[in-house]
Amino acid sequence: MTATSGLSTPRLASPDLLRSVFRRHAAGVAVITARGASGPVGFTATSLTSVSADPPLLSFGIGTGASSWPAIAKTDHVGVHILGEHQQDLAATFARSGAERFGPPTAWREGPEGVPVLDDVLAWMVCRIVGRVPAGDHRLVLAEVVLGDPTGPGRPLLYHQGRFNGLRD
């Protein structure tokens, strides 16, 4: 095997290496919500993945140290919201530790199964949690889609290089 010119020296695996590599990976932005013991909870997620069409399953990751984890660990249902490029501030609010996520200007309502449903998103789903898989300092949550609405207007919000961005043509 020969070295390819132009490549830098590889680094050993570490949390910093993983974060550095995934900053280069553009990802759609979602907000996951749930009903918690003392009110609604939610967080911004870029780890949302479609798992299966039949049955309709998705997954997302959440850190066990996240403020939303205790509610996600106990609840049966979550809301999954795909954000539009006009919702950078909303994404930042749900990503910020200690933020008042469900106060003004966040517009939301109680949806099916008591799940908080955000207004003005590109799409939303209510999902029944079917599994929580340990994965290092996170849990991979598997959820079955119960119902949803894919008809919100606009274009998707992306996360890349530590910033929220719109999709360019």
CSV table of C-alpha atoms in Angstrom, one decimal:
chain,number,residue,atom,x,y,z
A,1,MET,CA,0.0,0.0,0.0
A,2,THR,CA,1.4,3.4,-0.9
A,3,ALA,CA,0.7,6.8,0.7
A,4,THR,CA,-1.5,9.1,-1.2
A,5,SER,CA,-0.1,12.6,-1.6
A,6,GLY,CA,-2.1,15.4,-0.1
A,7,LEU,CA,-3.4,13.4,2.9
A,8,SER,CA,-2.6,14.6,6.3
A,9,THR,CA,-1.3,12.3,9.0
A,10,PRO,CA,-4.2,10.2,10.4
A,11,ARG,CA,-5.2,10.6,14.1
A,12,LEU,CA,-6.1,7.9,16.5
A,13,ALA,CA,-9.7,7.5,17.4
A,14,SER,CA,-10.9,9.9,20.0
A,15,PRO,CA,-14.1,11.9,20.8
A,16,ASP,CA,-12.4,15.0,19.3
A,17,LEU,CA,-11.7,13.1,16.0
A,18,LEU,CA,-15.3,11.9,15.8
A,19,ARG,CA,-16.6,15.4,16.4
A,20,SER,CA,-14.2,16.9,13.8
A,21,VAL,CA,-15.2,14.4,11.2
A,22,PHE,CA,-18.9,14.8,11.7
A,23,ARG,CA,-18.7,18.6,11.6
A,24,ARG,CA,-17.9,18.0,7.9
A,25,HIS,CA,-21.1,15.8,7.5
A,26,ALA,CA,-24.1,17.9,6.7
A,27,ALA,CA,-27.2,16.7,8.5
A,28,GLY,CA,-30.9,17.6,8.6
A,29,VAL,CA,-32.1,19.2,11.8
A,30,ALA,CA,-34.9,17.8,13.9
A,31,VAL,CA,-36.3,18.6,17.3
A,32,ILE,CA,-37.4,15.7,19.5
A,33,THR,CA,-40.1,16.5,22.1
A,34,ALA,CA,-41.8,14.5,24.9
A,35,ARG,CA,-44.0,15.1,27.9
A,36,GLY,CA,-41.9,15.2,31.0
A,37,ALA,CA,-42.9,14.8,34.7
A,38,SER,CA,-42.8,18.6,35.2
A,39,GLY,CA,-43.7,19.8,31.7
A,40,PRO,CA,-42.6,19.4,28.1
A,41,VAL,CA,-39.0,18.6,27.2
A,42,GLY,CA,-37.1,18.7,23.9
A,43,PHE,CA,-33.8,18.8,22.2
A,44,THR,CA,-32.2,19.4,18.8
A,45,ALA,CA,-31.1,16.3,17.0
A,46,THR,CA,-29.0,15.7,13.9
A,47,SER,CA,-28.9,12.0,14.4
A,48,LEU,CA,-32.4,11.3,13.1
A,49,THR,CA,-32.4,8.2,10.8
A,50,SER,CA,-35.1,6.3,8.9
A,51,VAL,CA,-34.7,2.7,9.9
A,52,SER,CA,-37.5,0.7,8.3
A,53,ALA,CA,-40.5,1.4,6.0
A,54,ASP,CA,-42.5,-1.6,7.1
A,55,PRO,CA,-43.1,-1.2,10.0
A,56,PRO,CA,-42.3,2.6,9.9
A,57,LEU,CA,-39.3,2.9,12.3
A,58,LEU,CA,-36.8,5.7,12.9
A,59,SER,CA,-34.0,6.2,15.3
A,60,PHE,CA,-32.2,9.1,17.1
A,61,GLY,CA,-29.4,9.4,19.6
A,62,ILE,CA,-29.5,11.2,22.9
A,63,GLY,CA,-26.8,11.7,25.5
A,64,THR,CA,-27.5,10.2,28.9
A,65,GLY,CA,-26.4,13.5,30.5
A,66,ALA,CA,-28.9,15.5,28.5
A,67,SER,CA,-31.6,17.4,30.4
A,68,SER,CA,-34.2,15.7,28.2
A,69,TRP,CA,-32.9,12.1,28.8
A,70,PRO,CA,-34.9,11.4,32.1
A,71,ALA,CA,-38.2,12.1,30.2
A,72,ILE,CA,-37.1,10.2,27.1
A,73,ALA,CA,-36.0,7.3,29.3
A,74,LYS,CA,-39.5,7.0,30.8
A,75,THR,CA,-42.0,8.1,28.1
A,76,ASP,CA,-43.8,5.9,25.7
A,77,HIS,CA,-44.2,8.5,22.9
A,78,VAL,CA,-42.1,11.3,21.4
A,79,GLY,CA,-42.6,14.0,18.8
A,80,VAL,CA,-40.2,14.2,15.9
A,81,HIS,CA,-40.1,17.6,14.0
A,82,ILE,CA,-38.2,18.3,10.8
A,83,LEU,CA,-37.1,21.9,10.9
A,84,GLY,CA,-37.2,24.3,8.0
A,85,GLU,CA,-34.4,26.8,7.0
A,86,HIS,CA,-36.5,29.6,8.6
A,87,GLN,CA,-36.2,27.9,12.0
A,88,GLN,CA,-32.5,28.5,12.9
A,89,ASP,CA,-33.4,30.3,16.1
A,90,LEU,CA,-35.7,27.5,17.1
A,91,ALA,CA,-33.0,24.9,16.5
A,92,ALA,CA,-30.5,27.0,18.5
A,93,THR,CA,-33.0,27.3,21.4
A,94,PHE,CA,-33.6,23.6,21.6
A,95,ALA,CA,-29.8,23.0,21.3
A,96,ARG,CA,-28.9,25.4,24.1
A,97,SER,CA,-28.4,24.0,27.6
A,98,GLY,CA,-30.7,25.7,30.2
A,99,ALA,CA,-32.9,27.5,27.6
A,100,GLU,CA,-36.6,28.0,28.1
A,101,ARG,CA,-37.5,25.8,25.1
A,102,PHE,CA,-41.3,26.0,25.3
A,103,GLY,CA,-41.7,29.6,26.3
A,104,PRO,CA,-42.3,32.4,23.8
A,105,PRO,CA,-41.5,32.7,21.0
A,106,THR,CA,-41.8,28.8,20.6
A,107,ALA,CA,-45.3,28.0,19.2
A,108,TRP,CA,-46.5,24.6,20.1
A,109,ARG,CA,-49.6,22.6,21.2
A,110,GLU,CA,-50.3,19.4,23.0
A,111,GLY,CA,-50.7,16.7,20.3
A,112,PRO,CA,-51.7,13.0,20.3
A,113,GLU,CA,-50.5,11.0,23.3
A,114,GLY,CA,-49.8,14.3,25.1
A,115,VAL,CA,-46.7,14.9,22.9
A,116,PRO,CA,-45.7,18.5,22.4
A,117,VAL,CA,-46.1,19.3,18.7
A,118,LEU,CA,-44.2,22.3,17.3
A,119,ASP,CA,-45.9,24.7,14.9
A,120,ASP,CA,-44.7,25.8,11.5
A,121,VAL,CA,-42.3,22.8,10.9
A,122,LEU,CA,-41.7,21.1,7.6
A,123,ALA,CA,-43.0,17.8,8.9
A,124,TRP,CA,-43.8,16.2,12.2
A,125,MET,CA,-44.5,12.7,13.6
A,126,VAL,CA,-45.7,11.2,16.8
A,127,CYS,CA,-43.8,8.0,17.5
A,128,ARG,CA,-44.1,5.1,20.0
A,129,ILE,CA,-40.7,4.2,21.5
A,130,VAL,CA,-40.0,0.5,21.0
A,131,GLY,CA,-36.4,0.4,22.2
A,132,ARG,CA,-33.5,2.2,23.9
A,133,VAL,CA,-30.1,0.7,23.1
A,134,PRO,CA,-27.0,1.6,25.1
A,135,ALA,CA,-24.3,3.2,22.9
A,136,GLY,CA,-21.4,4.6,24.9
A,137,ASP,CA,-22.5,7.8,26.7
A,138,HIS,CA,-25.7,7.9,24.5
A,139,ARG,CA,-28.8,5.8,23.9
A,140,LEU,CA,-30.0,5.0,20.5
A,141,VAL,CA,-33.8,5.3,20.6
A,142,LEU,CA,-35.9,3.3,18.2
A,143,ALA,CA,-39.4,4.5,17.6
A,144,GLU,CA,-42.4,3.4,15.5
A,145,VAL,CA,-44.3,6.2,13.7
A,146,VAL,CA,-47.9,6.4,14.8
A,147,LEU,CA,-49.1,9.4,12.8
A,148,GLY,CA,-47.7,12.6,11.3
A,149,ASP,CA,-48.0,15.4,8.8
A,150,PRO,CA,-45.4,15.9,6.0
A,151,THR,CA,-47.1,18.9,4.4
A,152,GLY,CA,-45.3,22.0,6.0
A,153,PRO,CA,-44.0,24.5,3.5
A,154,GLY,CA,-40.3,25.4,2.9
A,155,ARG,CA,-36.9,23.9,2.6
A,156,PRO,CA,-34.9,21.9,5.2
A,157,LEU,CA,-32.5,23.3,7.7
A,158,LEU,CA,-29.1,21.7,7.7
A,159,TYR,CA,-26.3,21.5,10.3
A,160,HIS,CA,-22.7,21.7,9.0
A,161,GLN,CA,-19.4,22.9,10.4
A,162,GLY,CA,-21.1,23.9,13.7
A,163,ARG,CA,-23.7,26.1,12.1
A,164,PHE,CA,-27.3,25.9,11.0
A,165,ASN,CA,-27.6,26.6,7.2
A,166,GLY,CA,-30.2,26.6,4.5
A,167,LEU,CA,-30.0,24.2,1.5
A,168,ARG,CA,-28.3,25.8,-1.5
A,169,ASP,CA,-29.2,25.1,-5.1
